Amino acid sequence: MTGSEESDLAERLTRLEERVARLEGSDRASRAHVVGTEGGEDDPGEVFWALRALKERVGDAVLFTGSVTLPDGEHYEWQQGHASSELVADDWSQAADALSALAHPVRLMLLREILCGAHGTAELAADERLGTTGQLYHHLRQLVAAGWLRTTARGRYAVPGERVVPILTILAATRR
């Protein structure tokens, strides 16, 4: 191998290593990390950059936030936080209705379809996966009653802006 070929190979290897490092960094941001009292992460400060900022600002709390652009171009930014002591002390049974409204595969499909731009009942009823018209209206009523949907006009539905990031947060929390 000539000196020029070695130099070219070294340069290509450096670029490849940089690219792999960037890819691993973006993957790292999408994974959940847990550090218990026994440790486990080499550098929790690097992994938990958002958590570190939360602790500096408000202390012991749970925060979720997001910046979302939907397929139809609508953009939402949302942040919500609660003191962890309040969350632990709350009556969790009060969340049952809102959570049970999400606990049906057809309702989750409905939310996804509406988030992706299908807003009218005629449009939704054309999707056989969503059941009969009667079943569709039943599921829509459940989602409206729980606050996950709102009626925008006769036969038209939308996910309220303040619910977009929370829905996606709940879905993200179910990933392992």
C-alpha positions as YAML, in Angstrom:
chain: A
units: angstrom
residues:
- id: 1
  name: MET
  ca: [0.00, 0.00, 0.00]
- id: 2
  name: THR
  ca: [1.37, 3.39, -0.93]
- id: 3
  name: GLY
  ca: [1.57, 6.35, 1.44]
- id: 4
  name: SER
  ca: [-1.25, 8.07, -0.45]
- id: 5
  name: GLU
  ca: [-3.49, 5.00, -0.15]
- id: 6
  name: GLU
  ca: [-2.73, 4.73, 3.58]
- id: 7
  name: SER
  ca: [-3.56, 8.40, 4.07]
- id: 8
  name: ASP
  ca: [-6.83, 8.00, 2.12]
- id: 9
  name: LEU
  ca: [-7.72, 4.91, 4.14]
- id: 10
  name: ALA
  ca: [-6.97, 6.68, 7.44]
- id: 11
  name: GLU
  ca: [-9.12, 9.65, 6.40]
- id: 12
  name: ARG
  ca: [-12.01, 7.37, 5.39]
- id: 13
  name: LEU
  ca: [-11.73, 5.50, 8.70]
- id: 14
  name: THR
  ca: [-11.81, 8.77, 10.66]
- id: 15
  name: ARG
  ca: [-14.95, 9.93, 8.80]
- id: 16
  name: LEU
  ca: [-16.58, 6.56, 9.38]
- id: 17
  name: GLU
  ca: [-15.77, 6.65, 13.11]
- id: 18
  name: GLU
  ca: [-17.24, 10.18, 13.36]
- id: 19
  name: ARG
  ca: [-20.38, 9.06, 11.55]
- id: 20
  name: VAL
  ca: [-20.81, 6.04, 13.83]
- id: 21
  name: ALA
  ca: [-20.34, 8.26, 16.89]
- id: 22
  name: ARG
  ca: [-23.07, 10.64, 15.64]
- id: 23
  name: LEU
  ca: [-25.43, 7.74, 14.94]
- id: 24
  name: GLU
  ca: [-24.82, 6.20, 18.34]
- id: 25
  name: GLY
  ca: [-25.38, 9.57, 19.96]
- id: 26
  name: SER
  ca: [-28.79, 10.02, 18.30]
- id: 27
  name: ASP
  ca: [-29.76, 6.47, 19.24]
- id: 28
  name: ARG
  ca: [-28.68, 7.12, 22.81]
- id: 29
  name: ALA
  ca: [-31.06, 10.08, 23.04]
- id: 30
  name: SER
  ca: [-34.02, 7.91, 22.06]
- id: 31
  name: ARG
  ca: [-33.46, 5.23, 24.71]
- id: 32
  name: ALA
  ca: [-34.63, 5.38, 28.28]
- id: 33
  name: HIS
  ca: [-31.91, 5.32, 30.90]
- id: 34
  name: VAL
  ca: [-32.25, 4.52, 34.56]
- id: 35
  name: VAL
  ca: [-29.65, 5.14, 37.21]
- id: 36
  name: GLY
  ca: [-30.52, 3.73, 40.61]
- id: 37
  name: THR
  ca: [-28.87, 4.30, 43.94]
- id: 38
  name: GLU
  ca: [-26.38, 1.58, 43.05]
- id: 39
  name: GLY
  ca: [-25.15, 3.44, 39.95]
- id: 40
  name: GLY
  ca: [-25.01, 1.73, 36.60]
- id: 41
  name: GLU
  ca: [-24.21, 4.46, 34.08]
- id: 42
  name: ASP
  ca: [-20.65, 5.62, 33.45]
- id: 43
  name: ASP
  ca: [-21.57, 9.28, 33.02]
- id: 44
  name: PRO
  ca: [-25.14, 10.04, 34.08]
- id: 45
  name: GLY
  ca: [-24.54, 13.76, 33.43]
- id: 46
  name: GLU
  ca: [-24.14, 13.12, 29.70]
- id: 47
  name: VAL
  ca: [-27.08, 10.73, 29.44]
- id: 48
  name: PHE
  ca: [-29.39, 12.77, 31.68]
- id: 49
  name: TRP
  ca: [-28.78, 16.27, 30.32]
- id: 50
  name: ALA
  ca: [-32.51, 17.09, 30.42]
- id: 51
  name: LEU
  ca: [-32.93, 15.62, 33.90]
- id: 52
  name: ARG
  ca: [-29.95, 17.59, 35.18]
- id: 53
  name: ALA
  ca: [-31.54, 20.83, 33.90]
- id: 54
  name: LEU
  ca: [-34.90, 19.88, 35.49]
- id: 55
  name: LYS
  ca: [-33.28, 19.25, 38.87]
- id: 56
  name: GLU
  ca: [-31.41, 22.54, 38.72]
- id: 57
  name: ARG
  ca: [-34.61, 24.41, 37.90]
- id: 58
  name: VAL
  ca: [-37.36, 22.74, 39.96]
- id: 59
  name: GLY
  ca: [-35.92, 19.85, 41.94]
- id: 60
  name: ASP
  ca: [-37.82, 16.63, 42.57]
- id: 61
  name: ALA
  ca: [-40.42, 16.53, 39.81]
- id: 62
  name: VAL
  ca: [-41.74, 14.70, 36.79]
- id: 63
  name: LEU
  ca: [-41.68, 16.63, 33.54]
- id: 64
  name: PHE
  ca: [-42.65, 15.75, 30.02]
- id: 65
  name: THR
  ca: [-42.13, 17.94, 27.04]
- id: 66
  name: GLY
  ca: [-42.18, 17.71, 23.29]
- id: 67
  name: SER
  ca: [-41.99, 19.49, 19.99]
- id: 68
  name: VAL
  ca: [-44.16, 17.75, 17.41]
- id: 69
  name: THR
  ca: [-44.94, 18.43, 13.76]
- id: 70
  name: LEU
  ca: [-47.81, 16.27, 12.56]
- id: 71
  name: PRO
  ca: [-48.12, 14.90, 9.00]
- id: 72
  name: ASP
  ca: [-50.65, 17.64, 8.14]
- id: 73
  name: GLY
  ca: [-48.08, 20.30, 9.12]
- id: 74
  name: GLU
  ca: [-49.62, 21.33, 12.46]
- id: 75
  name: HIS
  ca: [-46.91, 22.02, 15.03]
- id: 76
  name: TYR
  ca: [-47.21, 21.70, 18.81]
- id: 77
  name: GLU
  ca: [-44.82, 22.41, 21.62]
- id: 78
  name: TRP
  ca: [-45.79, 21.37, 25.10]
- id: 79
  name: GLN
  ca: [-44.34, 21.09, 28.56]
- id: 80
  name: GLN
  ca: [-45.98, 19.87, 31.73]
- id: 81
  name: GLY
  ca: [-44.45, 19.18, 35.09]
- id: 82
  name: HIS
  ca: [-45.63, 18.04, 38.51]
- id: 83
  name: ALA
  ca: [-43.90, 17.69, 41.86]
- id: 84
  name: SER
  ca: [-43.27, 13.99, 42.38]
- id: 85
  name: SER
  ca: [-44.55, 14.18, 45.97]
- id: 86
  name: GLU
  ca: [-47.93, 15.41, 44.66]
- id: 87
  name: LEU
  ca: [-48.11, 12.64, 42.06]
- id: 88
  name: VAL
  ca: [-47.33, 9.92, 44.60]
- id: 89
  name: ALA
  ca: [-49.87, 11.35, 47.09]
- id: 90
  name: ASP
  ca: [-52.69, 11.70, 44.51]
- id: 91
  name: ASP
  ca: [-55.62, 9.32, 44.23]
- id: 92
  name: TRP
  ca: [-54.49, 7.40, 41.15]
- id: 93
  name: SER
  ca: [-57.94, 5.93, 40.61]
- id: 94
  name: GLN
  ca: [-59.00, 9.35, 39.27]
- id: 95
  name: ALA
  ca: [-56.88, 8.66, 36.17]
- id: 96
  name: ALA
  ca: [-58.72, 5.42, 35.37]
- id: 97
  name: ASP
  ca: [-61.32, 6.91, 33.00]
- id: 98
  name: ALA
  ca: [-58.75, 8.82, 30.94]
- id: 99
  name: LEU
  ca: [-56.44, 5.81, 30.77]
- id: 100
  name: SER
  ca: [-59.21, 3.32, 30.03]
- id: 101
  name: ALA
  ca: [-60.34, 5.48, 27.11]
- id: 102
  name: LEU
  ca: [-56.90, 4.83, 25.60]
- id: 103
  name: ALA
  ca: [-56.91, 1.14, 26.48]
- id: 104
  name: HIS
  ca: [-58.63, -0.04, 23.31]
- id: 105
  name: PRO
  ca: [-56.85, -0.77, 20.02]
- id: 106
  name: VAL
  ca: [-59.57, 0.87, 17.90]
- id: 107
  name: ARG
  ca: [-59.44, 4.06, 19.98]
- id: 108
  name: LEU
  ca: [-55.68, 4.22, 19.58]
- id: 109
  name: MET
  ca: [-56.10, 3.76, 15.81]
- id: 110
  name: LEU
  ca: [-58.72, 6.52, 15.81]
- id: 111
  name: LEU
  ca: [-56.39, 8.91, 17.61]
- id: 112
  name: ARG
  ca: [-53.60, 8.09, 15.18]
- id: 113
  name: GLU
  ca: [-55.83, 8.59, 12.14]
- id: 114
  name: ILE
  ca: [-57.12, 11.91, 13.46]
- id: 115
  name: LEU
  ca: [-53.59, 13.08, 14.35]
- id: 116
  name: CYS
  ca: [-52.55, 12.18, 10.79]
- id: 117
  name: GLY
  ca: [-55.30, 14.28, 9.22]
- id: 118
  name: ALA
  ca: [-58.51, 12.21, 8.98]
- id: 119
  name: HIS
  ca: [-60.95, 14.47, 10.85]
- id: 120
  name: GLY
  ca: [-64.41, 13.64, 9.52]
- id: 121
  name: THR
  ca: [-66.61, 10.73, 10.57]
- id: 122
  name: ALA
  ca: [-67.26, 9.83, 6.90]
- id: 123
  name: GLU
  ca: [-63.52, 9.60, 6.33]
- id: 124
  name: LEU
  ca: [-63.05, 7.53, 9.49]
- id: 125
  name: ALA
  ca: [-66.03, 5.26, 8.76]
- id: 126
  name: ALA
  ca: [-64.46, 4.32, 5.42]
- id: 127
  name: ASP
  ca: [-61.66, 2.56, 7.34]
- id: 128
  name: GLU
  ca: [-62.97, -0.97, 7.99]
- id: 129
  name: ARG
  ca: [-60.49, -1.47, 10.84]
- id: 130
  name: LEU
  ca: [-62.49, 1.06, 12.90]
- id: 131
  name: GLY
  ca: [-65.64, -1.10, 12.93]
- id: 132
  name: THR
  ca: [-69.23, -0.26, 12.10]
- id: 133
  name: THR
  ca: [-70.58, 3.28, 12.20]
- id: 134
  name: GLY
  ca: [-72.19, 2.54, 15.58]
- id: 135
  name: GLN
  ca: [-68.92, 1.23, 16.98]
- id: 136
  name: LEU
  ca: [-67.07, 4.22, 15.57]
- id: 137
  name: TYR
  ca: [-69.41, 6.69, 17.28]
- id: 138
  name: HIS
  ca: [-69.12, 4.74, 20.55]
- id: 139
  name: HIS
  ca: [-65.32, 5.01, 20.46]
- id: 140
  name: LEU
  ca: [-65.41, 8.68, 19.47]
- id: 141
  name: ARG
  ca: [-67.75, 9.44, 22.41]
- id: 142
  name: GLN
  ca: [-65.40, 7.67, 24.81]
- id: 143
  name: LEU
  ca: [-62.41, 9.68, 23.58]
- id: 144
  name: VAL
  ca: [-64.33, 12.98, 23.69]
- id: 145
  name: ALA
  ca: [-65.62, 12.26, 27.23]
- id: 146
  name: ALA
  ca: [-62.07, 11.58, 28.43]
- id: 147
  name: GLY
  ca: [-60.74, 14.75, 26.78]
- id: 148
  name: TRP
  ca: [-58.52, 13.03, 24.23]
- id: 149
  name: LEU
  ca: [-60.66, 14.37, 21.36]
- id: 150
  name: ARG
  ca: [-62.90, 17.37, 20.83]
- id: 151
  name: THR
  ca: [-65.63, 18.04, 18.32]
- id: 152
  name: THR
  ca: [-64.61, 20.86, 15.96]
- id: 153
  name: ALA
  ca: [-67.77, 20.88, 13.83]
- id: 154
  name: ARG
  ca: [-70.62, 18.52, 13.15]
- id: 155
  name: GLY
  ca: [-69.02, 15.15, 12.46]
- id: 156
  name: ARG
  ca: [-65.46, 16.48, 12.69]
- id: 157
  name: TYR
  ca: [-62.94, 15.73, 15.42]
- id: 158
  name: ALA
  ca: [-59.49, 16.90, 16.47]
- id: 159
  name: VAL
  ca: [-57.01, 16.05, 19.17]
- id: 160
  name: PRO
  ca: [-56.78, 19.16, 21.38]
- id: 161
  name: GLY
  ca: [-53.35, 20.77, 21.08]
- id: 162
  name: GLU
  ca: [-52.69, 20.31, 24.79]
- id: 163
  name: ARG
  ca: [-53.22, 16.54, 24.38]
- id: 164
  name: VAL
  ca: [-50.89, 15.86, 21.42]
- id: 165
  name: VAL
  ca: [-47.62, 15.61, 23.36]
- id: 166
  name: PRO
  ca: [-49.23, 13.78, 26.33]
- id: 167
  name: ILE
  ca: [-50.63, 11.08, 24.00]
- id: 168
  name: LEU
  ca: [-47.25, 10.64, 22.34]
- id: 169
  name: THR
  ca: [-45.59, 10.60, 25.78]
- id: 170
  name: ILE
  ca: [-47.90, 7.80, 26.95]
- id: 171
  name: LEU
  ca: [-47.12, 5.84, 23.79]
- id: 172
  name: ALA
  ca: [-43.39, 6.44, 24.26]
- id: 173
  name: ALA
  ca: [-43.66, 5.24, 27.87]
- id: 174
  name: THR
  ca: [-45.02, 1.89, 26.67]
- id: 175
  name: ARG
  ca: [-41.90, 1.16, 24.63]
- id: 176
  name: ARG
  ca: [-39.30, -1.12, 26.17]
...
